[in-house]
Short mmCIF file of C-alpha atoms in Angstrom, two decimals:
data_model
loop_
_atom_site.label_atom_id
_atom_site.label_comp_id
_atom_site.label_asym_id
_atom_site.label_seq_id
_atom_site.Cartn_x
_atom_site.Cartn_y
_atom_site.Cartn_z
CA UNK A 1 7.86 -7.46 28.89
CA UNK A 2 10.34 -6.69 27.04
CA UNK A 3 10.52 -4.93 23.29
CA UNK A 4 13.10 -5.46 20.94
CA UNK A 5 14.42 -2.86 18.38
CA UNK A 6 15.87 -3.87 15.05
CA UNK A 7 17.16 -0.27 14.40
CA UNK A 8 19.12 -1.45 10.92
CA UNK A 9 14.95 -2.31 10.34
CA UNK A 10 13.90 1.07 11.01
CA UNK A 11 12.78 3.55 8.37
CA UNK A 12 11.44 6.32 10.67
CA UNK A 13 7.34 5.69 10.26
CA UNK A 14 6.64 7.06 13.21
CA UNK A 15 3.59 4.65 13.01
CA UNK A 16 4.92 3.02 16.95
CA UNK A 17 4.96 7.07 18.65
CA UNK A 18 1.63 7.49 16.95
CA UNK A 19 0.41 4.73 19.40
CA UNK A 20 2.70 5.33 22.56
CA UNK A 21 4.32 8.63 22.84
CA UNK A 22 5.68 7.88 26.10
CA UNK A 23 7.47 4.97 25.44
CA UNK A 24 8.57 5.71 21.40
CA UNK A 25 9.68 8.94 19.75
CA UNK A 26 11.40 9.93 16.50
CA UNK A 27 14.00 13.15 16.80
CA UNK A 28 14.64 15.82 14.67
CA UNK A 29 16.50 13.88 12.41
CA UNK A 30 13.31 11.08 12.33
CA UNK A 31 15.73 8.69 14.41
CA UNK A 32 13.56 6.08 16.55
CA UNK A 33 14.22 6.62 20.62
CA UNK A 34 12.81 3.97 22.49
CA UNK A 35 13.06 5.13 25.83
CA UNK A 36 12.88 1.70 27.58
CA UNK A 37 16.04 -0.42 26.05
CA UNK A 38 17.02 -2.99 27.35
CA UNK A 39 14.82 -2.76 30.78
CA UNK A 40 11.12 -4.24 31.45
CA UNK A 41 8.23 -1.64 30.39
CA UNK A 42 7.19 -0.06 33.65
CA UNK A 43 3.97 -2.21 33.89
CA UNK A 44 1.72 1.49 33.55
CA UNK A 45 3.63 1.56 29.63
CA UNK A 46 2.79 -1.76 28.90
CA UNK A 47 -0.03 -1.35 27.07
CA UNK A 48 0.14 1.48 24.70
CA UNK A 49 3.55 -0.13 23.59
CA UNK A 50 2.21 -3.01 22.63
CA UNK A 51 0.33 -1.13 20.52
CA UNK A 52 3.01 0.65 19.28
CA UNK A 53 4.64 -2.58 18.28
CA UNK A 54 2.27 -3.87 16.81
CA UNK A 55 2.08 -0.67 14.90
CA UNK A 56 5.30 -1.02 12.71
CA UNK A 57 4.86 -1.45 8.76
CA UNK A 58 8.08 -2.88 8.84
CA UNK A 59 8.14 -4.87 11.77
CA UNK A 60 11.51 -3.24 13.41
CA UNK A 61 9.40 -3.83 17.09
CA UNK A 62 9.04 -6.89 18.34
CA UNK A 63 7.04 -7.74 21.95
CA UNK A 64 9.32 -10.74 23.94
CA UNK A 65 7.76 -11.56 27.43
CA UNK B 1 -1.10 -27.71 15.70
CA UNK B 2 -2.42 -30.92 13.38
CA UNK B 3 -1.89 -30.78 9.79
CA UNK B 4 -4.20 -33.52 9.13
CA UNK B 5 -6.87 -30.57 7.87
CA UNK B 6 -6.81 -30.42 3.98
CA UNK B 7 -7.51 -26.70 2.35
CA UNK B 8 -11.31 -26.97 0.94
CA UNK B 9 -11.70 -25.48 -3.28
CA UNK B 10 -13.38 -22.77 -4.21
CA UNK B 11 -14.29 -23.03 -7.54
CA UNK B 12 -15.53 -19.61 -7.73
CA UNK B 13 -13.04 -17.20 -10.45
CA UNK B 14 -12.45 -13.72 -8.60
CA UNK B 15 -11.14 -12.37 -11.06
CA UNK B 16 -14.33 -11.67 -13.93
CA UNK B 17 -15.41 -8.45 -14.33
CA UNK B 18 -18.38 -8.68 -11.86
CA UNK B 19 -15.65 -10.22 -9.04
CA UNK B 20 -13.75 -7.33 -9.33
CA UNK B 21 -16.79 -4.75 -9.30
CA UNK B 22 -17.36 -6.64 -6.11
CA UNK B 23 -15.74 -8.14 -4.61
CA UNK B 24 -16.00 -8.56 -0.40
CA UNK B 25 -18.61 -11.13 -0.43
CA UNK B 26 -16.41 -13.41 -2.46
CA UNK B 27 -13.91 -12.73 0.10
CA UNK B 28 -16.05 -13.55 2.87
CA UNK B 29 -16.97 -16.68 1.48
CA UNK B 30 -13.34 -17.65 1.90
CA UNK B 31 -12.25 -16.56 4.96
CA UNK B 32 -15.64 -18.92 6.20
CA UNK B 33 -13.79 -21.94 4.66
CA UNK B 34 -10.55 -22.49 5.94
CA UNK B 35 -7.69 -20.08 7.12
CA UNK B 36 -5.65 -21.45 3.00
CA UNK B 37 -8.29 -22.75 0.51
CA UNK B 38 -7.43 -23.96 -3.10
CA UNK B 39 -8.56 -21.77 -6.32
CA UNK B 40 -9.24 -23.75 -8.45
CA UNK B 41 -9.42 -21.48 -11.19
CA UNK B 42 -6.58 -19.57 -10.54
CA UNK B 43 -3.96 -22.51 -9.25
CA UNK B 44 -3.37 -20.94 -6.04
CA UNK B 45 -4.21 -21.29 -2.06
CA UNK B 46 -6.20 -17.92 -0.41
CA UNK B 47 -5.31 -16.70 2.10
CA UNK B 48 -8.57 -14.60 3.34
CA UNK B 49 -7.92 -14.18 7.09
CA UNK B 50 -5.98 -11.65 8.90
CA UNK B 51 -4.15 -13.52 11.33
CA UNK B 52 -2.66 -15.70 8.24
CA UNK B 53 -2.32 -13.14 6.00
CA UNK B 54 -0.48 -11.39 8.61
CA UNK B 55 2.17 -14.45 9.56
CA UNK B 56 2.58 -15.42 5.98
CA UNK B 57 4.07 -11.52 5.44
CA UNK B 58 6.22 -11.56 8.07
CA UNK B 59 7.94 -15.09 7.07
CA UNK B 60 9.70 -14.06 3.89
CA UNK B 61 11.97 -17.30 4.07
CA UNK B 62 8.98 -19.56 3.99
CA UNK B 63 6.81 -17.65 1.79
CA UNK B 64 8.87 -16.22 -1.25
CA UNK B 65 8.82 -13.41 -3.20
CA UNK B 66 11.01 -15.03 -6.43
CA UNK B 67 8.98 -16.59 -8.76
CA UNK B 68 5.60 -16.18 -6.46
CA UNK B 69 3.81 -12.38 -6.57
CA UNK B 70 1.82 -12.77 -9.58
CA UNK B 71 -0.43 -15.37 -10.48
CA UNK B 72 0.88 -16.00 -13.87
CA UNK B 73 4.43 -17.21 -15.18
CA UNK B 74 5.35 -14.77 -17.99
CA UNK B 75 3.94 -11.85 -15.66
CA UNK B 76 6.72 -13.54 -12.62
CA UNK B 77 9.53 -13.97 -15.44
CA UNK B 78 9.05 -10.48 -16.45
CA UNK B 79 9.29 -8.91 -12.79
CA UNK B 80 12.19 -11.74 -11.35
CA UNK B 81 14.91 -9.86 -9.48
CA UNK B 82 13.26 -6.63 -8.65
CA UNK B 83 13.11 -5.29 -5.37
CA UNK B 84 9.66 -6.86 -5.24
CA UNK B 85 10.22 -10.41 -6.36
CA UNK B 86 13.16 -10.77 -4.80
CA UNK B 87 14.29 -12.12 -1.52
CA UNK B 88 16.77 -12.74 1.54
CA UNK B 89 19.95 -10.65 1.40
CA UNK B 90 19.31 -9.35 -2.78
CA UNK B 91 15.94 -7.99 -1.79
CA UNK B 92 17.86 -6.54 0.44
CA UNK B 93 20.64 -5.20 -0.63
CA UNK B 94 18.53 -3.47 -3.55
CA UNK B 95 15.48 -2.26 -1.32
CA UNK B 96 18.36 -0.06 0.41
CA UNK B 97 19.70 1.42 -2.59
CA UNK B 98 16.32 2.68 -3.69
CA UNK B 99 14.42 2.92 0.52
CA UNK B 100 16.69 5.32 2.30
CA UNK B 101 15.46 8.20 -0.28
CA UNK B 102 11.62 6.92 0.92
CA UNK B 103 12.02 6.81 4.47
CA UNK B 104 9.52 9.48 6.60
CA UNK B 105 13.39 10.33 8.08
CA UNK B 106 14.34 11.07 3.94
CA UNK B 107 10.61 12.98 2.76
CA UNK B 108 11.46 15.56 5.52
CA UNK B 109 12.11 17.85 3.65
CA UNK B 110 9.07 17.06 0.82
CA UNK B 111 6.44 18.02 2.90
CA UNK B 112 5.93 21.74 2.97
CA UNK B 113 5.51 20.74 -1.31
CA UNK B 114 3.53 18.34 -1.34
CA UNK B 115 1.53 19.59 1.50
CA UNK B 116 1.84 23.37 -0.75
CA UNK B 117 0.86 21.57 -4.11
CA UNK B 118 -2.10 19.91 -2.25
CA UNK B 119 -3.02 23.14 -0.63
CA UNK B 120 -3.05 25.10 -4.07
CA UNK B 121 -5.35 21.88 -5.89
CA UNK B 122 -8.17 22.22 -3.78
CA UNK B 123 -8.46 25.61 -3.90
CA UNK B 124 -8.64 25.40 -7.09
CA UNK B 125 -10.85 22.90 -7.17
CA UNK B 126 -13.05 24.16 -4.74
CA UNK B 127 -14.13 27.90 -6.83
CA UNK B 128 -15.01 25.06 -9.79
CA UNK B 129 -17.72 23.50 -7.12
CA UNK B 130 -17.79 20.44 -9.32
CA UNK B 131 -15.40 18.31 -10.59
CA UNK B 132 -14.02 14.57 -11.03
CA UNK B 133 -12.19 13.61 -8.04
CA UNK B 134 -10.54 10.91 -9.85
CA UNK B 135 -8.87 12.40 -12.91
CA UNK B 136 -9.10 16.44 -11.21
CA UNK B 137 -8.22 16.09 -7.50
CA UNK B 138 -6.71 11.85 -6.61
CA UNK B 139 -4.79 11.75 -9.80
CA UNK B 140 -3.14 15.56 -10.13
CA UNK B 141 -0.82 15.47 -6.90
CA UNK B 142 0.94 12.08 -7.27
CA UNK B 143 1.54 13.13 -11.01
CA UNK B 144 3.10 16.86 -9.87
CA UNK B 145 4.96 15.15 -7.27
CA UNK B 146 6.15 11.58 -7.66
CA UNK B 147 7.15 11.42 -11.73
CA UNK B 148 9.68 14.66 -10.30
CA UNK B 149 11.16 12.62 -7.48
CA UNK B 150 11.97 9.83 -9.35
CA UNK B 151 14.08 12.06 -11.73
CA UNK B 152 11.37 10.53 -14.80
CA UNK B 153 12.51 12.55 -18.30
CA UNK B 154 9.41 15.11 -19.75
CA UNK B 155 9.36 12.87 -22.25
CA UNK B 156 7.40 9.50 -22.06
CA UNK B 157 5.17 11.05 -18.55
CA UNK B 158 2.24 10.87 -21.32
CA UNK B 159 2.29 6.83 -20.61
CA UNK B 160 2.95 6.66 -16.75
CA UNK B 161 -0.67 6.13 -15.95
CA UNK B 162 -1.07 3.68 -19.02
CA UNK B 163 1.78 1.80 -17.98
CA UNK B 164 1.73 1.36 -14.02
CA UNK B 165 -2.36 0.34 -14.87
CA UNK B 166 -1.06 -2.59 -16.87
CA UNK B 167 2.07 -3.51 -14.79
CA UNK B 168 -0.66 -4.36 -12.16
CA UNK B 169 -3.25 -6.27 -14.70
CA UNK B 170 -0.19 -8.80 -15.87
CA UNK B 171 0.04 -9.25 -11.94
CA UNK B 172 -3.32 -11.19 -11.68
CA UNK B 173 -4.03 -14.60 -13.39
CA UNK B 174 -3.29 -14.44 -17.26
CA UNK B 175 -6.77 -13.80 -18.25
CA UNK B 176 -7.49 -10.96 -20.47
CA UNK B 177 -7.48 -8.33 -19.33
CA UNK B 178 -3.42 -9.49 -18.27
CA UNK B 179 -2.93 -10.73 -22.06
CA UNK B 180 -3.45 -7.70 -22.92
CA UNK B 181 -1.18 -5.55 -20.66
CA UNK B 182 1.73 -7.21 -20.80
CA UNK B 183 2.55 -5.76 -24.21
CA UNK B 184 2.16 -2.44 -22.69
CA UNK B 185 4.59 -4.27 -19.60
CA UNK B 186 7.27 -4.07 -22.45
CA UNK B 187 6.84 -0.68 -23.33
CA UNK B 188 7.70 0.55 -20.18
CA UNK B 189 10.59 -1.73 -19.97
CA UNK B 190 12.11 -0.70 -22.98
CA UNK B 191 11.71 2.61 -22.09
CA UNK B 192 13.55 2.63 -18.35
CA UNK B 193 15.81 0.60 -19.95
CA UNK B 194 16.75 3.59 -22.59
CA UNK B 195 15.95 6.42 -19.31
CA UNK B 196 18.80 4.04 -17.54
CA UNK B 197 21.37 3.62 -20.90
CA UNK B 198 21.09 7.61 -21.87
CA UNK B 199 21.18 8.40 -18.21
CA UNK B 200 18.45 10.92 -19.24
CA UNK B 201 16.95 11.79 -15.17
CA UNK B 202 17.03 14.74 -13.23
CA UNK B 203 19.45 15.88 -11.06
CA UNK B 204 19.54 14.91 -7.01
CA UNK B 205 16.71 12.72 -7.58
CA UNK B 206 16.34 8.72 -6.88
CA UNK B 207 17.19 8.22 -10.45
CA UNK B 208 19.69 10.20 -10.37
CA UNK B 209 20.91 8.01 -7.11
CA UNK B 210 20.48 4.71 -8.38
CA UNK B 211 23.17 5.21 -11.43
CA UNK B 212 25.09 6.66 -8.90
CA UNK B 213 25.04 3.49 -7.05
CA UNK B 214 25.09 1.48 -10.55
CA UNK B 215 28.12 3.66 -11.28
CA UNK B 216 29.95 2.56 -7.55
CA UNK B 217 29.07 -0.80 -8.30
CA UNK B 218 26.94 -0.95 -5.92
CA UNK B 219 24.49 -2.82 -8.65
CA UNK B 220 24.78 -4.24 -11.99
CA UNK B 221 22.70 -2.21 -15.04
CA UNK B 222 20.29 -4.78 -15.15
CA UNK B 223 19.36 -4.00 -11.70
CA UNK B 224 19.90 -0.53 -11.87
CA UNK B 225 16.91 -0.72 -14.95
CA UNK B 226 14.11 -2.88 -12.77
CA UNK B 227 15.23 -0.41 -9.72
CA UNK B 228 13.96 2.66 -12.54
CA UNK B 229 10.78 1.18 -12.34
CA UNK B 230 10.26 -1.05 -9.17
CA UNK B 231 9.27 2.66 -7.31
CA UNK B 232 7.41 5.18 -10.47
CA UNK B 233 4.91 1.86 -11.25
CA UNK B 234 3.18 1.61 -7.62
CA UNK B 235 3.68 4.80 -6.42
CA UNK B 236 0.58 6.08 -8.61
CA UNK B 237 -2.56 4.14 -9.02
CA UNK B 238 -1.99 3.35 -5.49
CA UNK B 239 -2.34 6.54 -4.14
CA UNK B 240 -4.81 7.61 -6.82
CA UNK B 241 -6.75 5.32 -5.66
CA UNK B 242 -6.70 5.63 -1.88
CA UNK B 243 -7.38 9.26 -2.44
CA UNK B 244 -10.67 8.44 -5.20
CA UNK B 245 -12.18 6.32 -2.36
CA UNK B 246 -11.63 8.34 0.18
CA UNK B 247 -13.71 11.55 -1.60
CA UNK B 248 -16.24 8.51 -2.33
CA UNK B 249 -16.11 7.43 1.62
CA UNK B 250 -16.82 10.89 2.67
CA UNK B 251 -19.84 11.43 0.58
CA UNK B 252 -21.26 8.11 1.63
CA UNK B 253 -20.51 9.09 5.58
CA UNK B 254 -20.80 12.54 6.08
CA UNK B 255 -20.97 12.34 10.07
CA UNK B 256 -17.13 10.67 9.21
CA UNK B 257 -16.25 14.07 7.08
CA UNK B 258 -17.73 15.96 10.17
CA UNK B 259 -15.28 14.02 12.76
CA UNK B 260 -12.42 14.82 10.75
CA UNK B 261 -13.65 18.25 9.99
CA UNK B 262 -13.78 19.09 14.18
CA UNK B 263 -10.59 17.20 14.87
CA UNK B 264 -7.64 16.96 11.60
CA UNK B 265 -5.60 14.77 14.19
CA UNK B 266 -7.78 11.97 13.12
CA UNK B 267 -6.71 12.57 9.43
CA UNK B 268 -3.76 9.87 9.92
CA UNK B 269 -6.63 6.98 11.22
CA UNK B 270 -8.27 7.95 8.69
CA UNK B 271 -6.28 7.30 6.09
CA UNK B 272 -5.66 3.66 7.21
CA UNK B 273 -9.29 3.12 8.03
CA UNK B 274 -9.49 3.80 3.80
CA UNK B 275 -6.71 1.92 3.35
CA UNK B 276 -8.97 -0.40 5.07
CA UNK B 277 -11.79 -1.04 4.33
CA UNK B 278 -10.61 0.06 0.42
CA UNK B 279 -7.25 -1.42 -0.19
CA UNK B 280 -5.85 -0.08 -3.23
CA UNK B 281 -3.97 -3.52 -3.35
CA UNK B 282 -6.10 -6.56 -4.16
CA UNK B 283 -3.59 -9.29 -3.07
CA UNK B 284 0.04 -10.34 -3.88
CA UNK B 285 0.98 -14.10 -4.01
CA UNK B 286 3.93 -15.86 -2.39
CA UNK B 287 5.69 -19.25 -2.94
CA UNK B 288 5.98 -21.84 -0.31
CA UNK B 289 9.42 -22.46 -0.78
CA UNK B 290 9.29 -25.81 1.97
CA UNK B 291 6.26 -28.15 2.73
CA UNK B 292 4.81 -25.85 5.24
CA UNK B 293 1.09 -25.50 6.51
CA UNK B 294 -1.26 -22.01 7.08
CA UNK B 295 -3.18 -22.10 10.17
CA UNK B 296 -2.77 -25.85 10.19
CA UNK B 297 -3.99 -26.30 6.84
CA UNK B 298 -0.82 -28.33 5.10
CA UNK B 299 0.65 -26.25 1.31
CA UNK B 300 3.29 -28.76 -0.06
CA UNK B 301 6.76 -26.71 -1.08
CA UNK B 302 5.89 -24.95 -4.84
CA UNK B 303 2.66 -23.65 -4.29
CA UNK B 304 1.79 -20.36 -4.82
CA UNK B 305 -0.32 -18.40 -2.26
CA UNK B 306 -2.20 -15.75 -2.51
CA UNK B 307 -2.18 -12.89 0.65
CA UNK B 308 -5.65 -11.07 -0.26
CA UNK B 309 -4.88 -7.87 1.94
CA UNK B 310 -8.87 -6.73 0.67
CA UNK B 311 -9.63 -9.46 2.71
CA UNK B 312 -7.35 -9.55 5.46
CA UNK B 313 -8.59 -5.90 6.26
CA UNK B 314 -12.22 -6.66 6.49
CA UNK B 315 -11.68 -10.13 8.85
CA UNK B 316 -14.01 -9.97 11.48
CA UNK B 317 -12.37 -12.30 13.59
CA UNK B 318 -9.74 -9.25 13.59
CA UNK B 319 -11.67 -6.26 13.58
CA UNK B 320 -15.51 -5.24 14.65
CA UNK B 321 -17.84 -3.85 12.51
CA UNK B 322 -15.13 -4.41 9.28
CA UNK B 323 -17.63 -3.78 7.44
CA UNK B 324 -18.08 -0.17 8.94
CA UNK B 325 -16.04 2.70 7.27
CA UNK B 326 -15.29 4.69 10.84
CA UNK B 327 -12.22 7.19 10.73
CA UNK B 328 -11.86 6.66 15.14
CA UNK B 329 -11.25 3.47 14.80
CA UNK B 330 -8.32 2.09 17.43
CA UNK B 331 -6.50 -0.62 15.36
CA UNK B 332 -7.03 0.35 11.91
CA UNK B 333 -3.21 1.06 11.59
CA UNK B 334 -3.66 -2.99 12.03
CA UNK B 335 -4.48 -2.59 8.32
CA UNK B 336 -2.29 -4.74 5.77
CA UNK B 337 -2.43 -2.36 2.52
CA UNK B 338 0.94 -1.50 2.67
CA UNK B 339 1.50 -5.36 3.13
CA UNK B 340 3.70 -5.89 6.26
CA UNK B 341 8.39 -7.09 7.49
CA UNK B 342 10.53 -7.22 4.22
CA UNK B 343 8.39 -6.22 2.16
CA UNK B 344 6.26 -3.81 3.74
CA UNK B 345 5.25 -0.92 0.71
CA UNK B 346 8.89 1.46 0.89
CA UNK B 347 6.94 4.51 -0.37
CA UNK B 348 3.91 4.14 2.24
CA UNK B 349 5.64 7.39 3.41
CA UNK B 350 5.07 10.16 0.74
CA UNK B 351 1.75 7.72 -0.21
CA UNK B 352 0.38 8.49 3.85
CA UNK B 353 1.51 12.01 3.04
CA UNK B 354 -0.11 12.74 -0.27
CA UNK B 355 -3.18 11.30 0.87
CA UNK B 356 -2.68 12.99 4.54
CA UNK B 357 -2.34 16.45 2.59
CA UNK B 358 -5.07 16.23 0.15
CA UNK B 359 -7.88 15.75 3.52
CA UNK B 360 -5.35 18.66 5.33
CA UNK B 361 -6.85 20.98 2.36
CA UNK B 362 -10.34 19.39 1.59
CA UNK B 363 -10.68 19.94 5.91
CA UNK B 364 -10.12 23.48 5.96
CA UNK B 365 -12.59 24.46 3.43
CA UNK B 366 -15.73 21.05 2.60
CA UNK B 367 -18.13 21.24 4.54
CA UNK B 368 -19.98 18.68 2.48
CA UNK B 369 -19.36 16.42 -0.84
CA UNK B 370 -22.23 15.13 -3.06
CA UNK B 371 -21.24 12.62 -5.59
CA UNK B 372 -22.76 12.64 -9.25
CA UNK B 373 -21.46 10.02 -11.76
CA UNK B 374 -19.13 7.14 -10.47
CA UNK B 375 -16.83 4.53 -12.83
CA UNK B 376 -14.84 2.39 -11.52
CA UNK B 377 -11.62 1.45 -13.38
CA UNK B 378 -11.23 -2.37 -13.11
CA UNK B 379 -7.85 -4.05 -12.81
CA UNK B 380 -6.72 -7.48 -11.81
CA UNK B 381 -4.74 -5.71 -9.00
CA UNK B 382 -6.02 -2.37 -8.41
CA UNK B 383 -9.07 -1.28 -6.46
CA UNK B 384 -9.85 2.10 -7.98
CA UNK B 385 -12.56 4.32 -9.10
CA UNK B 386 -11.66 5.46 -12.76
CA UNK B 387 -14.01 8.56 -11.78
CA UNK B 388 -15.46 9.95 -9.30
CA UNK B 389 -17.76 13.16 -10.54
CA UNK B 390 -18.79 15.15 -7.38
CA UNK B 391 -20.24 18.73 -6.16
CA UNK B 392 -18.64 20.52 -3.19
CA UNK B 393 -20.63 22.32 -0.13
CA UNK B 394 -18.37 25.10 1.36
CA UNK B 395 -19.11 27.02 4.51
CA UNK B 396 -19.80 30.32 2.79
#
């Protein structure tokens, strides 16, 4: 499982971070840091990552298999 | 997916006073019928289930906002070209001019101010013991934050709530409420045009940013007028609705208030749950751009589609115990009350900040809410209380 992040679309609402703090993080500027950029999401983080992606209010996160 | 099924027809008017007061049985009936139901009285396909509502919101190429938001043509014509009622590149451009000032990122410096204002307001009301949770609490905070933030001149502020309410009434079917609203929408537009003409906005505000964008040639004068109103009209009634509903919900569910007081980290989730179960915005429309289908039901090009957020948010196919208020609900964050995707509410960062700050301040002081007289404020689009008289208990 991979997650595609549309950084142009991200407005920094941080709802993904609330759901999956080990996967998504907003830095001090409020910019999104995605831990597994360009990689497969490790199995132990997949449930949380999918939940975080589904929480994005502007649909900037997309789960791709 | 087969598209042989045709949409069943629903003959009820879902905008009568009675239907607006108790909408949830109509919504349940619509969900039961089909993923898309033809609303005979309103000339639109209702999308009342969660999955299909989400799919329509996410497919903004097929389901357009220009000429699509309201259930009547005069209102759609009046708002054509504002961010809410535009599509594609134009929409992305207009949204970019303002939305970057509204992102949680940009709002970080506001957080302390909003917290402070909420604290002061709640301290004063708790001292009084009895107050109107709508007039004194829900309206007071946004009115002390939003007009300054947008940079709206002092004169004319007394009309803001009336204008914003009229704006939302005009988006319904052309019933009496919408007819009464149209002239007031005109007043608001004229005032907005005057603000742009005279440049009478507070320095450093969102409004000042919009005028700068015009001076740099990024937007036309006409677009500037639209942008002045785009974020003002929706930023008051929606938050006011959520806060009024919150107090009423917690008065009816003291166990949920105890949970929140014990663990204030639940507050952001509680805000999602409030918006889920009492969605401030009932529904927004779209216009099908091409022949398409919704959950297998064919929808011809040119059809009006009504995405009923307040129904999707109580869809038993998506949410367990959908009519139960539960601040610990794991998937409350999936609620569609702020919309989603391209047109997802740009001001939700501020709305969440205001509502969360008030709940934080109340949770520190109030042990119980006792509700007295309540009255609904009927509006075609917004579900809200007009009055919630409340008496609070405190620890000491």
